[in-house]
Amino acid sequence: MFSSKEQFKKTFLKRLEMLCGKSFAESTPRDHYQTLGQMIREFVSNDWITTNERYWASKRKQVYYLSIEYLLGKLLRQNLINLGVEAMVERGLQELGINLTEIEEIEPDAGLGNGGLGRLAACFLDSLASLNLPGHGHGIRYKHGLFEQKIVDGYQVELPEQWLRSGNVWEVRKADLAVSISFWGNVEAKIENDRLIFRHLNAEKVTAVPYDIPVVGFNTNTVNTLRLWSAEPAQFPFHQDVLKYKRETEAISELLYPDDTHDEGKILRLKQQYFLVSACIQSILRSYKKQHANLEQLHEYVCLHINDTHPVLAIPELMRILMDEEGFGWDEAWHITTNAISYTNHTTLSEALEKWPVHIFQPLLPRIYMIIEEINERFCRMLWEETPGNWERISSLAIIADHQVKMAHLAIVGSFSVNGVARLHTEILKERVMKPFFQLYPDKFNNKTNGIAYRRWLLQANPRLSALITEAIGAEWTQSADKLKQLLQFQQDEPFLQHLKKIKTDNKKQLAEMIYKQNGIAVDSEAIFDVQVKRLHAYKRQLLNVLHIMYLYNRMKADSSFEIVPRVFIFGAKASPGYYYAKKIIKLINTVADKVNTDPQIGNRLKVVFLENYRVSLAERIFPAADVSEQISTASKEASGTGNMKFMLNGALTIGTLDGANVEIHELVGEDNIFIFGLTAAEVLRYYQHGGYESVEYYHHDQRIREVVDQLVNGFFPNVSNEFEPIFDSLLGENDQYFVLKDFASYTTTQKKVSEAFKDSIRWQQKSLMNIAHAGYFSSDRTIKEYARDIWGILPYQ
Ligand SMILES: *Cc1c(COP(=O)(O)O)cnc(C)c1O
């Protein structure tokens, strides 16, 4: 049906009638979207089945990526590109009078994630399939993804997200593959045939139903699977209060928790976590047993990778099934489990490290808790034998301590590989946060610097730049990102650099149009587009950016001859609904925007834009239009960042701290092609350890700082009275935990350098080119190849 344009058009029209029950003349863009989506799914179904059969028949190792989040965005365009039919379909539709871009708008973003962690999982799926690797995702089919953000009067307002309202064309419900999950109840132990047997009694059963989404590789026949689990009431609820049971069951896959760096500690969250791993493992073992005589070599054929600690209950769950259902003894089960599970750590922020109070955990998952207790006991005994009497060491490393289950400790002890997500992050894990564990298990720790699906973030998101690159170096770069280095030969090629500039300007004009439509702000596409888009967090320091804007504004007001290279500061950020401080920062950005944008004295020289509802599809419009990428986290706090990579790939220059993957970007592009400022991670950690920073000193001694900080509370912003007092207090009363004031001077100086550099347009384009040319390293293809080789031990098919 996609073999030629005419064939496509014919099939499309026929399907449209069949599917929608109306004539073409009556059909709507939604009908067109549904029809095209159905056709693609049908088209890939053969390869999908073949891929699966081949994997199992070959009996080679497969990987299952377990993640509580997948931030997929839209899939229509990606699938068309990966199948190699985008241009043909676009033309065919055009001849029918249908605009592909318009029907793309119909597809809702699949926003089953908060930010970087969920987007990483989505990028990894794309690379696994594109590299013909046997790797599948398992997650939860949340009815409501991350909330929709509206800005009302400068404040964030959250609306429930409804991506499934009109169904989901990509998924296939597999009711026959449903499995049963047990919660609550009690455990009975008894001796049978000389063996201690455990039985989980009086459990409340929930049915987990899988919905499969095909993951289509780029330019290959491989179609992997993303399996999302939905919670439904069991068929014969024993419950007396059926309605209550139904409500509580469905609540499990009702919504995504909207917080990515705070451990919520809510029972529903724990239910979600166990629901995911139990469903996933049961379904894997069922398939496995069809091909293998027994489970003894499971770890040689199956790897379960856990994305952060949220799916860490995979460890006790696999132990439970092996022992209670398959009759293995502890040692054998432990050998299989610990050789089957690998773990990625995503953060060193202590408030984000998951801990579960025993009083919540134990009643909900009584058998799982017993197994964790046993793991803990054996682990502590081992520690005792190493350093007898060192109680302090044992209690700090224990999996259960202070009536809490420490999920990261469980993950390290129960897996064969622990990786960080950027070189600096892994070093901090090994040398500081997880040091005692690193000393215990030096061979488990390794680094896998994050990457991005560069085909989505460049080929798909920036068609103008992609066309130029292909024209310059051929199309091979779409298959191997390293080839982007060939662009280096154009460093001195002025027409090429002019072309690069023209493309950026065109992209900026397109974004400017959107800004005008959405925010009513007219921005000049010749100005520097300076962008900070990411979740709103104190450690990401959107505040530093805003205070600098306030400083620029003050300078311009005080001195009408003050020269400035025109700049548009663009923000996009969702704050967790319960994160009071982050919401204050959103209000501050919007308040500053109002003040600056409406001041006739400022005109077009300075504009501030907050784009609401930052998400994948919005990100795809922003990155191609950015000149400057703000990556200004407090050093040591951002594990990797992936937004930084998307900007770089689209030719934006980074202003950033030496944090996360910025360190590696700096190394790749060199000093001249990035703007580094501020404290280093080592310096920040030294201050945390030994003190010595007094934010008030910076307030008193730097007049620029005093002015902007005072403006938060002195009536400078009309009609907000004491709105920003909490921000003022965080900077002075709480001694500025994120070193905003400490880094202010260095940031300001560096921003001045950015302006200066932008004036030399050709030099700027050279820097931009250097960034694009070196961005191939951050392809998630590279990252996934490293995982496959060093951790999973899987090989490509074909
Ligand atoms: C890439 C991405 C992120 C992660 O951005 P960071 O700057 O690395 O925090 C978050 N949200 C969306 C929608 C993204 O595409």
PDB file of C-alpha atoms and ligand atoms in Angstrom, residues 71 114-116 119 457 533-535 540 614-616 619 623 631 638 640-644 646, ligand 1:
ATOM      1  CA  LEU A  71       7.989  10.607  26.831  1.00  0.00           C
ATOM      2  CA  ASN A 114       8.070  14.177  33.130  1.00  0.00           C
ATOM      3  CA  GLY A 115      11.257  15.145  31.349  1.00  0.00           C
ATOM      4  CA  GLY A 116      14.725  13.870  30.613  1.00  0.00           C
ATOM      5  CA  ARG A 119      12.525  11.126  26.923  1.00  0.00           C
ATOM      6  CA  TRP A 457      15.809  15.981  16.829  1.00  0.00           C
ATOM      7  CA  VAL A 533      13.587  24.972  28.118  1.00  0.00           C
ATOM      8  CA  LYS A 534      13.474  22.141  30.682  1.00  0.00           C
ATOM      9  CA  ARG A 535      11.589  21.254  33.847  1.00  0.00           C
ATOM     10  CA  LYS A 540      18.455  24.155  37.030  1.00  0.00           C
ATOM     11  CA  TYR A 614       6.577  22.668  27.159  1.00  0.00           C
ATOM     12  CA  ARG A 615       6.495  19.140  25.692  1.00  0.00           C
ATOM     13  CA  VAL A 616       8.137  17.072  22.954  1.00  0.00           C
ATOM     14  CA  ALA A 619      10.531  21.249  21.804  1.00  0.00           C
ATOM     15  CA  PHE A 623      15.536  23.686  19.201  1.00  0.00           C
ATOM     16  CA  GLN A 631      22.562  24.882  30.532  1.00  0.00           C
ATOM     17  CA  GLU A 638      22.492  17.831  36.625  1.00  0.00           C
ATOM     18  CA  SER A 640      23.633  14.565  32.277  1.00  0.00           C
ATOM     19  CA  GLY A 641      21.028  16.686  30.572  1.00  0.00           C
ATOM     20  CA  THR A 642      19.870  15.788  27.078  1.00  0.00           C
ATOM     21  CA  GLY A 643      18.338  19.122  26.109  1.00  0.00           C
ATOM     22  CA  ASN A 644      21.920  20.412  25.891  1.00  0.00           C
ATOM     23  CA  LYS A 646      19.477  18.671  21.157  1.00  0.00           C
TER      24      LYS A 646
HETATM   25  C1  LIG B   1      14.939  16.661  26.155  1.00  0.00           C
HETATM   26  C2  LIG B   1      13.734  17.000  26.933  1.00  0.00           C
HETATM   27  C3  LIG B   1      13.822  17.197  28.309  1.00  0.00           C
HETATM   28  C4  LIG B   1      15.130  17.141  29.065  1.00  0.00           C
HETATM   29  O1  LIG B   1      15.709  18.432  29.051  1.00  0.00           O
HETATM   30  P1  LIG B   1      16.949  18.793  30.006  1.00  0.00           P
HETATM   31  O2  LIG B   1      17.336  20.160  29.545  1.00  0.00           O
HETATM   32  O3  LIG B   1      18.009  17.792  29.734  1.00  0.00           O
HETATM   33  O4  LIG B   1      16.454  18.777  31.394  1.00  0.00           O
HETATM   34  C5  LIG B   1      12.674  17.518  29.009  1.00  0.00           C
HETATM   35  N1  LIG B   1      11.487  17.639  28.389  1.00  0.00           N
HETATM   36  C6  LIG B   1      11.363  17.476  27.054  1.00  0.00           C
HETATM   37  C7  LIG B   1      10.025  17.632  26.419  1.00  0.00           C
HETATM   38  C8  LIG B   1      12.470  17.141  26.280  1.00  0.00           C
HETATM   39  O5  LIG B   1      12.339  16.959  24.969  1.00  0.00           O
END
